[in-house]
């Protein structure tokens, strides 16, 4: 049982480049989330999808877009990467938005130079 | 808005008990969680407690909830080097659309 799988694990981008972070879960969860983690800032929610077909902004959505491709997959896209987007990105999923905690992926460490 | 506060660092000697504290502001919190993040890994749910409980024990872990003071604590008995991690406190109101709110995390450092 893989849980939440994120790819890639590491990525270096040049300023202005674009990329998509992939996330897939195999637990039949309805809700999925993208967070970024920065030193001293804790976890900040970028976007979430309460259910297939819906997406909503979180605390720090600027510079990002998301796609809930199907129930399993939720991708995060950086259209024009900036050094301020250097961070560790985590995808998570849960049965519903408010219940029983989230299952997290192992993260993508992104550096924008 | 809702907020979850916890101290950023805690140092404990190996074999002693660790107590990580957390306060939250949302009086409608229904679920309170503790997550553990080991170096280079994602967050892992350690335990959670419902707001109608005062205490929950699971092997070396004891969670205490003081709902009146909106205070949550995690006690780790006989702290081991493998307990070295960042511990996140979190809460949710438990309604369908209420997201989990995370604290900034407490880094637990184990002294030999």
Short mmCIF file of C-alpha atoms in Angstrom, two decimals:
data_model
loop_
_atom_site.label_atom_id
_atom_site.label_comp_id
_atom_site.label_asym_id
_atom_site.label_seq_id
_atom_site.Cartn_x
_atom_site.Cartn_y
_atom_site.Cartn_z
CA UNK A 1 0.00 0.00 0.00
CA UNK A 2 1.89 3.05 -1.30
CA UNK A 3 -0.29 5.78 0.31
CA UNK A 4 0.60 9.15 -1.23
CA UNK A 5 3.27 9.20 -3.93
CA UNK A 6 4.96 12.40 -5.07
CA UNK A 7 7.26 12.90 -8.03
CA UNK A 8 9.92 14.10 -8.47
CA UNK A 9 11.71 13.98 -5.11
CA UNK A 10 14.21 16.69 -6.05
CA UNK A 11 14.21 19.37 -8.74
CA UNK A 12 16.33 22.38 -9.64
CA UNK A 13 14.77 25.00 -11.90
CA UNK A 14 16.01 28.20 -13.41
CA UNK A 15 13.99 31.36 -12.79
CA UNK A 16 11.17 31.55 -15.32
CA UNK A 17 11.02 27.83 -16.07
CA UNK A 18 7.81 25.89 -15.58
CA UNK A 19 7.20 22.49 -14.08
CA UNK A 20 4.47 20.26 -12.69
CA UNK A 21 4.66 18.38 -9.43
CA UNK A 22 2.73 15.13 -9.49
CA UNK A 23 0.81 13.52 -6.64
CA UNK A 24 -1.20 10.30 -6.56
CA UNK A 25 -2.98 8.47 -3.73
CA UNK A 26 -4.27 4.92 -3.66
CA UNK A 27 -6.51 5.12 -0.58
CA UNK A 28 -9.69 6.20 -2.38
CA UNK A 29 -9.60 9.51 -0.50
CA UNK A 30 -11.91 12.30 -1.59
CA UNK A 31 -9.79 15.28 -0.54
CA UNK A 32 -6.25 16.26 -1.56
CA UNK A 33 -3.94 19.12 -0.63
CA UNK A 34 -0.72 20.87 -1.59
CA UNK A 35 1.45 22.46 1.12
CA UNK A 36 4.79 24.16 1.12
CA UNK A 37 7.16 23.97 4.07
CA UNK A 38 9.72 26.69 4.75
CA UNK A 39 12.01 27.12 7.78
CA UNK A 40 10.24 28.94 10.61
CA UNK A 41 6.97 29.11 8.63
CA UNK A 42 5.59 25.66 9.27
CA UNK A 43 3.19 24.27 6.67
CA UNK A 44 1.27 26.65 4.44
CA UNK A 45 -1.63 25.46 2.33
CA UNK A 46 -1.33 26.36 -1.35
CA UNK A 47 -4.43 24.73 -2.87
CA UNK A 48 -6.76 21.93 -1.99
CA UNK A 49 -9.41 19.81 -3.65
CA UNK A 50 -12.29 18.79 -1.40
CA UNK A 51 -13.54 16.31 -3.98
CA UNK A 52 -12.97 15.28 -7.58
CA UNK A 53 -13.83 18.16 -9.86
CA UNK A 54 -13.31 20.93 -7.30
CA UNK A 55 -10.29 23.01 -6.34
CA UNK A 56 -9.93 25.93 -3.93
CA UNK A 57 -7.23 28.39 -2.94
CA UNK A 58 -5.42 28.05 0.32
CA UNK A 59 -3.25 30.51 2.19
CA UNK A 60 -0.53 31.08 -0.46
CA UNK A 61 -1.91 30.34 -3.98
CA UNK A 62 -0.14 33.06 -5.97
CA UNK A 63 2.22 31.70 -8.61
CA UNK A 64 0.66 28.23 -8.62
CA UNK A 65 -2.08 26.35 -10.43
CA UNK A 66 -3.56 22.95 -9.71
CA UNK A 67 -5.45 20.23 -11.54
CA UNK A 68 -7.49 17.44 -9.95
CA UNK A 69 -7.04 15.04 -12.84
CA UNK A 70 -9.20 12.30 -11.31
CA UNK A 71 -9.91 10.99 -7.83
CA UNK A 72 -6.36 9.66 -7.46
CA UNK A 73 -4.25 12.47 -8.88
CA UNK A 74 -3.72 16.11 -7.95
CA UNK A 75 -0.97 18.08 -9.68
CA UNK A 76 0.66 21.41 -8.83
CA UNK A 77 2.05 23.61 -11.61
CA UNK A 78 4.52 26.45 -11.42
CA UNK A 79 4.12 28.44 -14.62
CA UNK A 80 7.12 30.75 -14.17
CA UNK A 81 9.28 29.71 -11.26
CA UNK A 82 10.74 32.33 -8.92
CA UNK A 83 13.45 31.99 -6.24
CA UNK A 84 10.75 32.66 -3.60
CA UNK A 85 9.22 29.33 -4.60
CA UNK A 86 12.26 27.43 -3.37
CA UNK A 87 10.73 25.16 -0.77
CA UNK A 88 9.75 21.62 0.13
CA UNK A 89 6.33 20.75 -1.28
CA UNK A 90 4.06 18.18 0.30
CA UNK A 91 0.95 16.58 -1.07
CA UNK A 92 -1.60 15.10 1.34
CA UNK A 93 -4.95 13.36 1.16
CA UNK A 94 -7.85 12.59 3.50
CA UNK A 95 -11.24 10.90 3.42
CA UNK A 96 -12.94 14.26 3.81
CA UNK A 97 -11.62 17.75 4.43
CA UNK A 98 -12.13 17.88 8.17
CA UNK A 99 -11.94 14.30 9.35
CA UNK A 100 -9.41 11.95 10.82
CA UNK A 101 -6.19 13.56 9.73
CA UNK A 102 -4.22 13.68 6.55
CA UNK A 103 -1.81 11.21 4.95
CA UNK A 104 1.27 12.96 3.58
CA UNK A 105 3.64 12.15 0.75
CA UNK A 106 7.40 12.26 1.29
CA UNK A 107 7.81 15.65 -0.36
CA UNK A 108 9.50 17.34 -3.34
CA UNK A 109 12.50 19.53 -2.60
CA UNK A 110 12.47 22.33 -5.19
CA UNK A 111 15.27 24.84 -5.70
CA UNK A 112 14.83 27.79 -8.05
CA UNK A 113 18.06 29.50 -9.04
CA UNK B 1 -8.91 33.22 12.39
CA UNK B 2 -7.94 29.96 13.99
CA UNK B 3 -4.39 29.63 15.25
CA UNK B 4 -2.25 26.88 16.74
CA UNK B 5 0.83 27.88 18.75
CA UNK B 6 3.74 25.74 19.92
CA UNK B 7 7.30 26.41 20.96
CA UNK B 8 9.88 25.86 18.21
CA UNK B 9 12.54 23.85 20.09
CA UNK B 10 12.83 21.36 22.93
CA UNK B 11 15.94 19.54 24.17
CA UNK B 12 15.60 16.42 26.31
CA UNK B 13 18.10 13.88 27.62
CA UNK B 14 17.81 10.33 26.35
CA UNK B 15 15.70 8.27 28.76
CA UNK B 16 13.85 11.29 30.19
CA UNK B 17 10.25 12.19 29.35
CA UNK B 18 9.54 14.80 26.68
CA UNK B 19 6.54 17.08 26.96
CA UNK B 20 5.55 19.12 23.92
CA UNK B 21 2.89 21.74 24.48
CA UNK B 22 0.41 23.41 22.17
CA UNK B 23 -2.34 25.99 22.49
CA UNK B 24 -5.15 26.62 20.04
CA UNK B 25 -7.73 29.34 19.66
CA UNK B 26 -10.71 27.68 17.98
CA UNK B 27 -13.23 26.77 20.65
CA UNK B 28 -15.10 24.59 18.15
CA UNK B 29 -12.12 22.27 17.64
CA UNK B 30 -13.36 18.70 17.57
CA UNK B 31 -10.24 16.79 16.55
CA UNK B 32 -6.75 17.53 17.85
CA UNK B 33 -3.77 15.84 16.27
CA UNK B 34 -0.08 15.21 16.75
CA UNK B 35 2.06 14.60 13.69
CA UNK B 36 5.73 13.60 13.55
CA UNK B 37 8.15 14.60 10.79
CA UNK B 38 11.48 12.82 10.64
CA UNK B 39 14.35 14.38 8.65
CA UNK B 40 13.75 14.29 4.92
CA UNK B 41 10.29 12.76 5.27
CA UNK B 42 6.67 13.82 5.19
CA UNK B 43 4.41 14.23 8.20
CA UNK B 44 3.12 11.08 9.83
CA UNK B 45 -0.01 11.06 11.98
CA UNK B 46 1.02 9.93 15.48
CA UNK B 47 -2.28 10.16 17.28
CA UNK B 48 -5.44 12.19 17.57
CA UNK B 49 -7.91 12.91 20.34
CA UNK B 50 -11.53 13.95 20.28
CA UNK B 51 -12.49 17.09 22.17
CA UNK B 52 -14.74 15.10 24.52
CA UNK B 53 -11.70 13.22 25.87
CA UNK B 54 -9.21 14.41 28.49
CA UNK B 55 -6.48 11.89 27.86
CA UNK B 56 -5.35 9.26 25.40
CA UNK B 57 -2.51 6.84 25.94
CA UNK B 58 -0.75 4.73 23.34
CA UNK B 59 2.37 2.89 24.50
CA UNK B 60 4.99 5.60 25.23
CA UNK B 61 2.73 8.43 24.08
CA UNK B 62 0.27 10.26 26.32
CA UNK B 63 -1.92 13.06 25.01
CA UNK B 64 -3.55 15.42 27.49
CA UNK B 65 -6.28 17.87 26.55
CA UNK B 66 -7.42 20.80 28.68
CA UNK B 67 -10.37 22.07 26.72
CA UNK B 68 -11.07 24.95 29.11
CA UNK B 69 -7.58 26.38 28.55
CA UNK B 70 -7.39 25.16 24.92
CA UNK B 71 -4.14 23.40 25.74
CA UNK B 72 -2.89 20.14 24.26
CA UNK B 73 0.25 18.28 25.25
CA UNK B 74 2.16 15.25 24.01
CA UNK B 75 4.27 13.32 26.50
CA UNK B 76 6.83 10.83 25.22
CA UNK B 77 8.07 8.52 27.95
CA UNK B 78 11.64 7.16 27.94
CA UNK B 79 12.70 9.37 25.04
CA UNK B 80 14.95 7.63 22.51
CA UNK B 81 17.22 8.94 19.75
CA UNK B 82 14.64 7.78 17.22
CA UNK B 83 12.19 10.30 18.69
CA UNK B 84 14.31 13.13 17.33
CA UNK B 85 11.95 14.88 14.88
CA UNK B 86 9.64 17.83 14.40
CA UNK B 87 6.26 17.42 16.11
CA UNK B 88 3.27 19.29 14.76
CA UNK B 89 0.14 20.04 16.72
CA UNK B 90 -3.02 20.46 14.62
CA UNK B 91 -6.75 20.91 15.04
CA UNK B 92 -9.95 20.77 13.02
CA UNK B 93 -13.55 21.55 13.79
CA UNK B 94 -14.57 18.26 12.23
CA UNK B 95 -17.08 19.70 9.84
CA UNK B 96 -16.97 18.58 6.25
CA UNK B 97 -15.40 21.79 4.92
CA UNK B 98 -13.13 22.71 7.84
CA UNK B 99 -9.51 22.13 7.00
CA UNK B 100 -6.91 21.04 9.53
CA UNK B 101 -4.90 23.93 10.97
CA UNK B 102 -1.27 23.11 11.77
CA UNK B 103 1.11 24.71 14.24
CA UNK B 104 4.64 25.58 13.10
CA UNK B 105 6.13 22.49 14.73
CA UNK B 106 8.43 21.78 17.70
CA UNK B 107 11.86 20.38 16.93
CA UNK B 108 12.75 17.77 19.55
CA UNK B 109 16.48 17.36 20.09
CA UNK B 110 17.74 14.39 22.11
CA UNK B 111 20.83 14.90 24.26
CA UNK B 112 23.05 11.86 24.95
#
